[in-house]
PDB file of C-alpha atoms and ligand atoms in Angstrom:
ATOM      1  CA  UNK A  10     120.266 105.109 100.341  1.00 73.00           C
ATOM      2  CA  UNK A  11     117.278 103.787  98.779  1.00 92.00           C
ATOM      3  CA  UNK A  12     113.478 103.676 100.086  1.00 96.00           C
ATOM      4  CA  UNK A  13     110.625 101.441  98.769  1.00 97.00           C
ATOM      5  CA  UNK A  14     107.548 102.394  97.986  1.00 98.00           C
ATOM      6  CA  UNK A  15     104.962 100.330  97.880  1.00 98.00           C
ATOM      7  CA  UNK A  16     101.494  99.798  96.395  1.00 97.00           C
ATOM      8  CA  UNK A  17      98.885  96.893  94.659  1.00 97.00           C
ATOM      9  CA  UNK A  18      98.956  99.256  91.745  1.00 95.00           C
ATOM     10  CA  UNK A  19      99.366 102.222  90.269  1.00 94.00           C
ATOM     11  CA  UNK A  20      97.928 104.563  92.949  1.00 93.00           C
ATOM     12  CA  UNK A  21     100.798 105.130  95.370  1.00 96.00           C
ATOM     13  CA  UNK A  22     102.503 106.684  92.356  1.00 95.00           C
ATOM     14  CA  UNK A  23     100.650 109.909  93.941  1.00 93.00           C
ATOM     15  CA  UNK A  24     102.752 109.524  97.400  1.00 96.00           C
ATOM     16  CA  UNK A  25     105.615 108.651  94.782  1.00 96.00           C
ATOM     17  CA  UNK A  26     105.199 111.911  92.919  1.00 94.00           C
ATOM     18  CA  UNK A  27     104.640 113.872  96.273  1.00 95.00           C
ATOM     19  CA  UNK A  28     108.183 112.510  97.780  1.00 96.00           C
ATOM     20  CA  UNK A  29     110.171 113.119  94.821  1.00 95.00           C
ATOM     21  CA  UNK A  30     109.168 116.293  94.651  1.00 95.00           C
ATOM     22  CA  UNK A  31     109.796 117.041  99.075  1.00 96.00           C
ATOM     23  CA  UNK A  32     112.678 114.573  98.851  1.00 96.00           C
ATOM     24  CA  UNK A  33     114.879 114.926  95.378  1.00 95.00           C
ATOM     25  CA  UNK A  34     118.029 113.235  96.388  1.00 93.00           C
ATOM     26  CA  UNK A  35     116.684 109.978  97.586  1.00 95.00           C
ATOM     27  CA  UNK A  36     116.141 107.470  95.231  1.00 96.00           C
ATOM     28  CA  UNK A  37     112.804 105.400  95.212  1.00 97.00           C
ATOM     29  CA  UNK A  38     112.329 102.132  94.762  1.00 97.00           C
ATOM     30  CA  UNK A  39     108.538 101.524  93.309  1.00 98.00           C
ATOM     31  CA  UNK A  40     106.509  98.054  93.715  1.00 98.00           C
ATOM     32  CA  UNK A  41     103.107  97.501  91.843  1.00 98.00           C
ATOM     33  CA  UNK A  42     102.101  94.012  92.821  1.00 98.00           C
ATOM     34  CA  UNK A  43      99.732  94.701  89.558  1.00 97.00           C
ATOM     35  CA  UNK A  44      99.111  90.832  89.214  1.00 97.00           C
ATOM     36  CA  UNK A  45      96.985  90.831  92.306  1.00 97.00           C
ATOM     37  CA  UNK A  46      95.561  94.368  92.367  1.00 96.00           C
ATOM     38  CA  UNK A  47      92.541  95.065  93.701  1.00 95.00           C
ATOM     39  CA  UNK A  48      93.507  94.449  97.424  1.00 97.00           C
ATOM     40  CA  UNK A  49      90.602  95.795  98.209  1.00 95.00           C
ATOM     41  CA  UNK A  50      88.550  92.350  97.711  1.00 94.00           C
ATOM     42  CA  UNK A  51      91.036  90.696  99.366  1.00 96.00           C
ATOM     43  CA  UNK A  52      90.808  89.145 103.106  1.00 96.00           C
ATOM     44  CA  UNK A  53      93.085  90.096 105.782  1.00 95.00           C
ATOM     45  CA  UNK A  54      95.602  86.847 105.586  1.00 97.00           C
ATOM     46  CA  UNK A  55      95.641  87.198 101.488  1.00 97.00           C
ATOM     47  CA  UNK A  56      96.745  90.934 102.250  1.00 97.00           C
ATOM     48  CA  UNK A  57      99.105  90.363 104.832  1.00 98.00           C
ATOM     49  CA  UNK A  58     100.944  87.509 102.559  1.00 98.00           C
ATOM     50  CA  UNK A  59     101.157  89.796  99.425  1.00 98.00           C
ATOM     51  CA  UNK A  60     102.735  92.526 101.230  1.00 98.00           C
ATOM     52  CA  UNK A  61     105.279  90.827 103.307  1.00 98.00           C
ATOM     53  CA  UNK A  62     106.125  89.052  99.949  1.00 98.00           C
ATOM     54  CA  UNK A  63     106.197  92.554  97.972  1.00 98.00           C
ATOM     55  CA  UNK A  64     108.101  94.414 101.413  1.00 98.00           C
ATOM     56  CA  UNK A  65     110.709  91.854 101.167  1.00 97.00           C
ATOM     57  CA  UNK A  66     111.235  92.433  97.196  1.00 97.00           C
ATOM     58  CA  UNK A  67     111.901  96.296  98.435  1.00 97.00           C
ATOM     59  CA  UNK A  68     114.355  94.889 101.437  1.00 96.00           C
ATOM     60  CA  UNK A  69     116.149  93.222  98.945  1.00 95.00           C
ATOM     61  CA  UNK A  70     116.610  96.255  96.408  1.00 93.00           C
ATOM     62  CA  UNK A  71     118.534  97.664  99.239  1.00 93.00           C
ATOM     63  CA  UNK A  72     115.590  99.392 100.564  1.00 95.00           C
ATOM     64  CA  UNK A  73     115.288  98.949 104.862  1.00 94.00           C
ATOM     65  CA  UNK A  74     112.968 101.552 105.143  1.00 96.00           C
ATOM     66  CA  UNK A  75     109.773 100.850 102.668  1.00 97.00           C
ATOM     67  CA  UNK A  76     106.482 102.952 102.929  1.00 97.00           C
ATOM     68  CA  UNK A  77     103.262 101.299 102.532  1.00 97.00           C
ATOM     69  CA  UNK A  78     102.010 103.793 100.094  1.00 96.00           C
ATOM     70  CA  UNK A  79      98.399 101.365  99.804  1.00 96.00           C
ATOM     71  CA  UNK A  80      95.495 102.400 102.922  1.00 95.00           C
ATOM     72  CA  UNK A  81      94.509  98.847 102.529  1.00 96.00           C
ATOM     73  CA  UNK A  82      97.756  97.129 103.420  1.00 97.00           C
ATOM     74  CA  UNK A  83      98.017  99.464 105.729  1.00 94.00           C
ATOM     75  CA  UNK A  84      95.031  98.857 107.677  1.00 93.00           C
ATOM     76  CA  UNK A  85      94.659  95.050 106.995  1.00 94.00           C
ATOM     77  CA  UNK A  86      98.617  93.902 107.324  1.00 95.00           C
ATOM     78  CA  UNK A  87     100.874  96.437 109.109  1.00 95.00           C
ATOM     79  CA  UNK A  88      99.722  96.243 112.597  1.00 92.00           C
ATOM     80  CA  UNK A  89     100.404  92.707 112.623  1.00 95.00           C
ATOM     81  CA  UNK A  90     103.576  92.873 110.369  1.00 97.00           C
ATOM     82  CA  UNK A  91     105.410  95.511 112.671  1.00 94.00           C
ATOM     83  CA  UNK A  92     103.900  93.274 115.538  1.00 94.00           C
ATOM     84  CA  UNK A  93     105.016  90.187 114.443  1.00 94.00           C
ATOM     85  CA  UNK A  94     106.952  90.090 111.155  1.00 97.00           C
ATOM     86  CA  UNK A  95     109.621  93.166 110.594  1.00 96.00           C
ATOM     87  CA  UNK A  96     113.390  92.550 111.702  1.00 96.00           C
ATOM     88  CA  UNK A  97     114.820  95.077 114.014  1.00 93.00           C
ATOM     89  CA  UNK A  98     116.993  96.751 111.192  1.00 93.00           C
ATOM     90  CA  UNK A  99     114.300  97.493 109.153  1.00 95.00           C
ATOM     91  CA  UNK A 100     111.211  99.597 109.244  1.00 95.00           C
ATOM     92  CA  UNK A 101     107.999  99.753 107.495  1.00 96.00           C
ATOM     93  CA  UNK A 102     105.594 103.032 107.439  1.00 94.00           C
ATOM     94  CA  UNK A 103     102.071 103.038 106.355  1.00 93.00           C
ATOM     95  CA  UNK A 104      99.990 105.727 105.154  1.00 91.00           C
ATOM     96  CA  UNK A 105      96.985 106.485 107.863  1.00 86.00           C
ATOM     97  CA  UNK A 106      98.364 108.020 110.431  1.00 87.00           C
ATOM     98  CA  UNK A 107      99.764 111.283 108.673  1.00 88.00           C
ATOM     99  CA  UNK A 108      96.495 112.009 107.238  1.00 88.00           C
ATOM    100  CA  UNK A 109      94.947 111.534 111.065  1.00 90.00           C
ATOM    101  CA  UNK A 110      97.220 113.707 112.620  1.00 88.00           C
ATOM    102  CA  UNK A 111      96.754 116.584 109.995  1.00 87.00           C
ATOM    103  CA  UNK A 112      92.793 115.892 110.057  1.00 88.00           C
ATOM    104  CA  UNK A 113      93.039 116.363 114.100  1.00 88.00           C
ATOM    105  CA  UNK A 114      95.569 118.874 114.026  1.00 84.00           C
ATOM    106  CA  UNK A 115      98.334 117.056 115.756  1.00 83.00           C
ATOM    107  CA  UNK A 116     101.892 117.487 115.397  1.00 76.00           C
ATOM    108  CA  UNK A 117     103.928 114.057 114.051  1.00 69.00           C
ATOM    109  CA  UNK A 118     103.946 111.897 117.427  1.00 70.00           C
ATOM    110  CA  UNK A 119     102.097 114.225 119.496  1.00 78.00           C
ATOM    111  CA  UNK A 120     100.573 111.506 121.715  1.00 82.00           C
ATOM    112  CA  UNK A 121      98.276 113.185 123.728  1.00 88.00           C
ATOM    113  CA  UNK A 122      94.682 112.267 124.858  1.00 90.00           C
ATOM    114  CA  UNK A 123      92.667 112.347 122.150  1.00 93.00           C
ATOM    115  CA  UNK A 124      90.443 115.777 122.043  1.00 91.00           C
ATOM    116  CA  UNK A 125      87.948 118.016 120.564  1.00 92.00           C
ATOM    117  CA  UNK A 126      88.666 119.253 117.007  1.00 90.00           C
ATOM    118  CA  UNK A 127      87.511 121.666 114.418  1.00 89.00           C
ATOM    119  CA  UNK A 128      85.856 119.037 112.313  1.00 90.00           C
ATOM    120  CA  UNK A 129      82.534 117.069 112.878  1.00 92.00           C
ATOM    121  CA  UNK A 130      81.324 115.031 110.101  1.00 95.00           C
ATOM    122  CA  UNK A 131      83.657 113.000 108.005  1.00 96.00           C
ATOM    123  CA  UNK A 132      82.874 111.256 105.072  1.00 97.00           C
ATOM    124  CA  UNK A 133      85.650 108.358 104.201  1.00 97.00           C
ATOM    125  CA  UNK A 134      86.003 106.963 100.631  1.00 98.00           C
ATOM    126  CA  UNK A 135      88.190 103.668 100.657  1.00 97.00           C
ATOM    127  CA  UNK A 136      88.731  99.853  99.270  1.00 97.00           C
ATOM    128  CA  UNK A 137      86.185  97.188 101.198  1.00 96.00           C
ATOM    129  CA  UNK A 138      89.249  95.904 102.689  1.00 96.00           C
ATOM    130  CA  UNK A 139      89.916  99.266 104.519  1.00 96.00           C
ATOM    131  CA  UNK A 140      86.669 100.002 105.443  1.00 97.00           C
ATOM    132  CA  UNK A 141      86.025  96.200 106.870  1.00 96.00           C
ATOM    133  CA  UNK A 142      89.193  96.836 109.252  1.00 95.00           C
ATOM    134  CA  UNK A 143      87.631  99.941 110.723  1.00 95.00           C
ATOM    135  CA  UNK A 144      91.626 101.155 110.906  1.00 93.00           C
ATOM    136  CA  UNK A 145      90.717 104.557 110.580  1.00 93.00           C
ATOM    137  CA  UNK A 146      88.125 105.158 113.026  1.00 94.00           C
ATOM    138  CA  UNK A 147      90.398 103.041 115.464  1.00 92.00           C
ATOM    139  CA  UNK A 148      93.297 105.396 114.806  1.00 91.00           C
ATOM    140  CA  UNK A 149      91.059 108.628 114.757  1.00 93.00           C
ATOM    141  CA  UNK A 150      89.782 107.811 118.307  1.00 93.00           C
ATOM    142  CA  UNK A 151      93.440 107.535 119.557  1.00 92.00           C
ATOM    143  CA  UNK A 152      93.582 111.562 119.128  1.00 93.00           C
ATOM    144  CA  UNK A 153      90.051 113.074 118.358  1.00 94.00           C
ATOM    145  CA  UNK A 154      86.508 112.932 120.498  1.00 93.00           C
ATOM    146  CA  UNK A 155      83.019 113.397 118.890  1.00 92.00           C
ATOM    147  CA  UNK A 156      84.164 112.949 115.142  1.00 94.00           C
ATOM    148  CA  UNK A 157      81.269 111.101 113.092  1.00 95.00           C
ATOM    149  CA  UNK A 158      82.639 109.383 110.340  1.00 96.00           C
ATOM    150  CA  UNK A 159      80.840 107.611 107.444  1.00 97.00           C
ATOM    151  CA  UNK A 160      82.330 105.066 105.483  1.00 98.00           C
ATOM    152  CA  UNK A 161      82.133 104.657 101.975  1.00 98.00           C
ATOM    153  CA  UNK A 162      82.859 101.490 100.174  1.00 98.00           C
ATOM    154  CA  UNK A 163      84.325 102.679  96.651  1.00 98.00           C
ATOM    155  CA  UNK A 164      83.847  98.669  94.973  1.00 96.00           C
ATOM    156  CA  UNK A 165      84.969  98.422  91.232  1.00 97.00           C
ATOM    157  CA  UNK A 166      86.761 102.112  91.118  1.00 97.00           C
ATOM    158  CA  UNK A 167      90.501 100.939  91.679  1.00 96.00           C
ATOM    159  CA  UNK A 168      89.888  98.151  89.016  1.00 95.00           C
ATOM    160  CA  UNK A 169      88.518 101.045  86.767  1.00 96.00           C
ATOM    161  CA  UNK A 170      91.279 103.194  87.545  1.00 94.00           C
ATOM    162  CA  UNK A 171      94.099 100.395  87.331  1.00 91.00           C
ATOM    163  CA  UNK A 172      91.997  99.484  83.337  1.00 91.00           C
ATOM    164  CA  UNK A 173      92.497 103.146  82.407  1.00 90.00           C
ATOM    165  CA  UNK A 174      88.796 103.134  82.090  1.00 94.00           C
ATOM    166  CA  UNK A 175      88.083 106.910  83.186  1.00 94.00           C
ATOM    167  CA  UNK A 176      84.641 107.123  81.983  1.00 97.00           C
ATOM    168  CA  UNK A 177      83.888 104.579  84.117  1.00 98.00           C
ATOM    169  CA  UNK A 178      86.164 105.959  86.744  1.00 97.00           C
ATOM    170  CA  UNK A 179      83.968 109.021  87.184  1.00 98.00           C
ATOM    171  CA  UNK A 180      80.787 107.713  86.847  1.00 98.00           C
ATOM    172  CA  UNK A 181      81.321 105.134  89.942  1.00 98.00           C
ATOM    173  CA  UNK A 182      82.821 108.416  92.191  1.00 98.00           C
ATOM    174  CA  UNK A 183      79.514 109.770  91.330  1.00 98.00           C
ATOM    175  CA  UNK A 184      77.554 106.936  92.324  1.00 98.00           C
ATOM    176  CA  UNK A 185      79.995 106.480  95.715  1.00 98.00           C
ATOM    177  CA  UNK A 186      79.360 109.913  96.455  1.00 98.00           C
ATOM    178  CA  UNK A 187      75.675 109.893  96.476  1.00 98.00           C
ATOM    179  CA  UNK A 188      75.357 106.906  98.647  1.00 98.00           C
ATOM    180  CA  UNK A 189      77.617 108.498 101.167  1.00 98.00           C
ATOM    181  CA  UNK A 190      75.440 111.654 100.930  1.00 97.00           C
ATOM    182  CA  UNK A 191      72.393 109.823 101.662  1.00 98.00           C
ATOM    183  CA  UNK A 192      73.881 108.515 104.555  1.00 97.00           C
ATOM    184  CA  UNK A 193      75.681 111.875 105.711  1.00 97.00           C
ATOM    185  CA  UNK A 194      73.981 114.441 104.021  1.00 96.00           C
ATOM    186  CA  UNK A 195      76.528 117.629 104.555  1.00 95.00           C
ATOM    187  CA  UNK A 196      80.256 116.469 105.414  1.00 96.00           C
ATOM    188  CA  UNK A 197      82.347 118.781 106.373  1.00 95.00           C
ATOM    189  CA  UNK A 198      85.423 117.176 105.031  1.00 94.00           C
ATOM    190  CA  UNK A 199      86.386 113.646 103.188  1.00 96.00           C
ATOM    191  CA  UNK A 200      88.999 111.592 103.249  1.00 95.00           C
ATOM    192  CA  UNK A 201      90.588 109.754  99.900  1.00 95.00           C
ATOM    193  CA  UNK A 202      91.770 106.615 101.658  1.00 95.00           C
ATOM    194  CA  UNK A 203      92.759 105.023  99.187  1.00 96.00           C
ATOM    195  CA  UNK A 204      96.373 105.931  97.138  1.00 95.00           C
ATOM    196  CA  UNK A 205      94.229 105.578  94.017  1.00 95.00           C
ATOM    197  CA  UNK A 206      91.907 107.875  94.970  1.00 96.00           C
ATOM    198  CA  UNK A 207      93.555 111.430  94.168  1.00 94.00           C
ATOM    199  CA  UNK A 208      93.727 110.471  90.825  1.00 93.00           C
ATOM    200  CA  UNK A 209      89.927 111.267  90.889  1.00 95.00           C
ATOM    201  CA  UNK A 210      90.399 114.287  92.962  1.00 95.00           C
ATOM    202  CA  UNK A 211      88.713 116.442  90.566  1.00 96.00           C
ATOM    203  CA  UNK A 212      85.789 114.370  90.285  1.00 97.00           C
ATOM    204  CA  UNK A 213      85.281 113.620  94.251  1.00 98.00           C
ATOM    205  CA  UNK A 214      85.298 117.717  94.554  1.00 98.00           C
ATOM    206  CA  UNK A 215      82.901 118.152  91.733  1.00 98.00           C
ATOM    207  CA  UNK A 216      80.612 115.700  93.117  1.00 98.00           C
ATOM    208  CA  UNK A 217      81.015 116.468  96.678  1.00 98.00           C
ATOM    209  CA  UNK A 218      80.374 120.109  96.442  1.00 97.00           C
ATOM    210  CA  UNK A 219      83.107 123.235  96.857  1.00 95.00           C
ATOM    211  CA  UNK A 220      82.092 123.526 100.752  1.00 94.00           C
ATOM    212  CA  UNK A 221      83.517 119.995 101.414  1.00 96.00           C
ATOM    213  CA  UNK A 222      87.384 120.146 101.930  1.00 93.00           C
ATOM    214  CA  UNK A 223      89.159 117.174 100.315  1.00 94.00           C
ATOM    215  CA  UNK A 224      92.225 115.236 102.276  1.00 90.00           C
ATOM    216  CA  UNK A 225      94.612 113.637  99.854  1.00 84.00           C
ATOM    217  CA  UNK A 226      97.517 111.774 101.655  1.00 89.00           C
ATOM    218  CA  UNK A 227     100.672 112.332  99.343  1.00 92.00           C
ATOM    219  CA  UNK A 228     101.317 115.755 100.480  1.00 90.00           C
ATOM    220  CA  UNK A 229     101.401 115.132 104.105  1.00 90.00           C
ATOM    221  CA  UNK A 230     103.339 111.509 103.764  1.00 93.00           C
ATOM    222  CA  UNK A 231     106.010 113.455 102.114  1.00 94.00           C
ATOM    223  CA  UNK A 232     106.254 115.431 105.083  1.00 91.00           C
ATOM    224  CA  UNK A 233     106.050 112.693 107.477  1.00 90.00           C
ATOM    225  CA  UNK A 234     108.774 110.857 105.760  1.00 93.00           C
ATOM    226  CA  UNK A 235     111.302 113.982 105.383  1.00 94.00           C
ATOM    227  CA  UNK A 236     110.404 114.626 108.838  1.00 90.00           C
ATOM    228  CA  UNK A 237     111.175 110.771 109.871  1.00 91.00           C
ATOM    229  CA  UNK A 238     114.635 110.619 107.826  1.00 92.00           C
ATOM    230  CA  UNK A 239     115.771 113.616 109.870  1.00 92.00           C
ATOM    231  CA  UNK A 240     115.460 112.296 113.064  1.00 90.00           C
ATOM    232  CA  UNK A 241     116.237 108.356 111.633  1.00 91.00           C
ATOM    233  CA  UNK A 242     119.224 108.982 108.893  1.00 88.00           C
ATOM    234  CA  UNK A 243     120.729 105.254 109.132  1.00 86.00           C
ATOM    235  CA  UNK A 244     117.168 103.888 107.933  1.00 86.00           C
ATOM    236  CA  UNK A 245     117.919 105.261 104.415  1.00 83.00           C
ATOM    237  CA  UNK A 246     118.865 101.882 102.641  1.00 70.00           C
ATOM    238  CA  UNK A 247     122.033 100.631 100.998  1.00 76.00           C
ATOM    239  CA  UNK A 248     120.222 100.472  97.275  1.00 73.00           C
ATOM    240  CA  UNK A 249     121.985 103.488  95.371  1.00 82.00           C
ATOM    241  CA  UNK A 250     118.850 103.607  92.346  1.00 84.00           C
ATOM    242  CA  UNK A 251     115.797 104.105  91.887  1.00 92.00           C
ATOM    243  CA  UNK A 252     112.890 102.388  89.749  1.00 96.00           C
ATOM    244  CA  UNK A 253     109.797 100.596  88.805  1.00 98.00           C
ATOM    245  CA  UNK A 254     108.942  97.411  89.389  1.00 98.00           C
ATOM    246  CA  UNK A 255     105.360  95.503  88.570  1.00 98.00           C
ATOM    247  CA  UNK A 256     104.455  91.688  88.638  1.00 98.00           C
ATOM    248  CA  UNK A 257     101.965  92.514  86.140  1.00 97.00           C
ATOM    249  CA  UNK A 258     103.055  93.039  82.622  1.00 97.00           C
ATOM    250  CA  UNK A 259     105.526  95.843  82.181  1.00 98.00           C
ATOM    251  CA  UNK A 260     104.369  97.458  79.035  1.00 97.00           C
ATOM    252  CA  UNK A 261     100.827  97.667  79.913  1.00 96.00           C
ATOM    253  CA  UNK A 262     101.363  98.786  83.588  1.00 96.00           C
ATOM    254  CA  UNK A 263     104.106 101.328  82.403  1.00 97.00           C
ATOM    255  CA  UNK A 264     101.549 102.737  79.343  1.00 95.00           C
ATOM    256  CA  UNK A 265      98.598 103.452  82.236  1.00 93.00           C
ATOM    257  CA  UNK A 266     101.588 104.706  84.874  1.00 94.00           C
ATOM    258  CA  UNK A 267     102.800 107.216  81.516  1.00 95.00           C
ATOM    259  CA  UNK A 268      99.158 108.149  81.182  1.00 89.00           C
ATOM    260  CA  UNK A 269      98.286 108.921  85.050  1.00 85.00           C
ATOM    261  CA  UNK A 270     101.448 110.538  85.768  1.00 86.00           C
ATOM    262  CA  UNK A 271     101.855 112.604  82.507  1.00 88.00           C
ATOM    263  CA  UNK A 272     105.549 111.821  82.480  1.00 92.00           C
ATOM    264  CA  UNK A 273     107.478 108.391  80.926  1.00 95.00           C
ATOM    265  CA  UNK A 274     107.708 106.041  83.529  1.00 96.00           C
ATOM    266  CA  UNK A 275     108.961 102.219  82.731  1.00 97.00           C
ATOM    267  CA  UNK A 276     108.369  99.576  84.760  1.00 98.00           C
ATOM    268  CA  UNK A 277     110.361  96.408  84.825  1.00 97.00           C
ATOM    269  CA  UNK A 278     109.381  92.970  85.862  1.00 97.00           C
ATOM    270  CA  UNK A 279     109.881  92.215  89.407  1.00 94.00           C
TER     271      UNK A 279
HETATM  272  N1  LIG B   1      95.782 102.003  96.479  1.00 69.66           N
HETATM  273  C1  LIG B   1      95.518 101.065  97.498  1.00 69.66           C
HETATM  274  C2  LIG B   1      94.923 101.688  98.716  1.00 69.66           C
HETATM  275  O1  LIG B   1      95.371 102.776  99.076  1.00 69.66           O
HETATM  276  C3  LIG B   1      95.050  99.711  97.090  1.00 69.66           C
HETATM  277  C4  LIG B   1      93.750  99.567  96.427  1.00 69.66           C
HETATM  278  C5  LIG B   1      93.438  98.129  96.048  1.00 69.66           C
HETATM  279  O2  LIG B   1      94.340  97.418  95.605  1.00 69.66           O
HETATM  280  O3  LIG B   1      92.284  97.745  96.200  1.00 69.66           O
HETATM  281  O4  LIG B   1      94.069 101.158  99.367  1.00 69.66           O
END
């Protein structure tokens, strides 16, 4: 009764941790396609290859359902794998829409018109890749009206972040953050699209200001996917275990993974 999880690196380990903790008795299956993280620089088709190569890994671990835990997958490859690509017995989930719904205040498949909500001025921190595929503003304006977002480009920090390199970590969400605020000076909330991201949580707050409410996706994925297992039992997998697996070198991606985490993780090679 496996379920995949996949990311480009390390950062879907945060949706990792977050189901774990909402779902204990399932096990996970993780994917770091570390040999060709960033993503983020990556074109649409080079995207869309990698992940149907890395979602088919997962399918055969046993896993038919596997969760894109990576915003730029997500935006630049699921549309047109569900469209095109995915077999009937098996399902993948990406990692946008949960965060939409709770920014707009919609219940999981409430697909009503899209209307007014609380919040005005959004400030979105992602890869290139995500921000390029406009993804988010074309799912926000399926269920909110008058929302301003700004995008923010966030170049070099998921190679930073993948290198263990927090010093320089922090000093680029510093730098992202100012050019956002000199394009929208007083967001009302910000999004961390990007997986990555909440590992620099505390640093996007700091920089950002206590009046600006953060959105992290791992909590509300969690929910989304307890909620979706309910209602869709048979899509838990045949796989019976759980574990880590990288195309990048195992020790050095299970060291930074140990480090993030604050708990031994080992990855194998995939
Ligand atoms: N963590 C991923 C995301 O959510 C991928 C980042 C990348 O590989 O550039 O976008």
């Amino acid at each position: 009764m496996a379920v995949g999880v996949f990311d480009s690196g390390l950062g879907g380990l945060t949706v990792l941790d977050a189901l774990t903790r909402r779902l204990p008795d399932v096990p996970f299956v993780y994917f770091a396609d570390s040999k060709h993280a960033p993503y983020g620089v990556r074109d649409a088709d080079d995207i869309y290859n990698l992940t149907c190569a890395a979602v088919e890994r997962l399918w055969a671990e046993g896993c038919d359902l596997v969760i894109l835990a990576c915003n730029t997958a997500s935006a630049a490859a699921l549309r047109r794998m569900q469209e095109s690509w995915v077999p009937k017995d098996k399902r993948v989930l990406g990692v946008f829409v949960p965060l939409i719904e709770a920014l707009t205040e919609r219940r999981w498949g409430d697909n009503s018109p899209p209307r007014e909500v609380a919040v005005k001025h959004v400030a979105l921190f992602a890869t290139p890749a995500t921000v390029r595929s406009r993804a988010f503003q074309r799912e926000l304006a399926f269920r909110a009206i008058g929302v301003d977002v700004e995008a923010q480009a966030c170049g070099g920090l998921v190679d930073a972040i993948e290198e263990g390199d927090m010093i320089l970590a922090e000093a680029l969400v510093r730098s992202h953050v100012d050019a956002l605020k000199r394009k929208m000076p007083e967001p009302e909330a910000a999004i961390l699209g990007c997986t990555h991201y909440p590992l620099m949580q505390d640093a996007f707050q700091e920089a950002l200001g206590p009046g600006v409410t953060v959105y992290s996706q791992a909590n509300l994925v969690a929910e989304s996917l307890a909620d979706y297992l309910k209602r869709h039992p048979g899509m838990l997998g045949k796989g019976t275990e759980g574990g880590f697996l990288t195309t990048g070198n195992p020790v050095k991606v299970s060291q930074n993974a140990t480090q993030f985490l604050r708990r031994k993780i080992t990855f194998s090679a995939a």
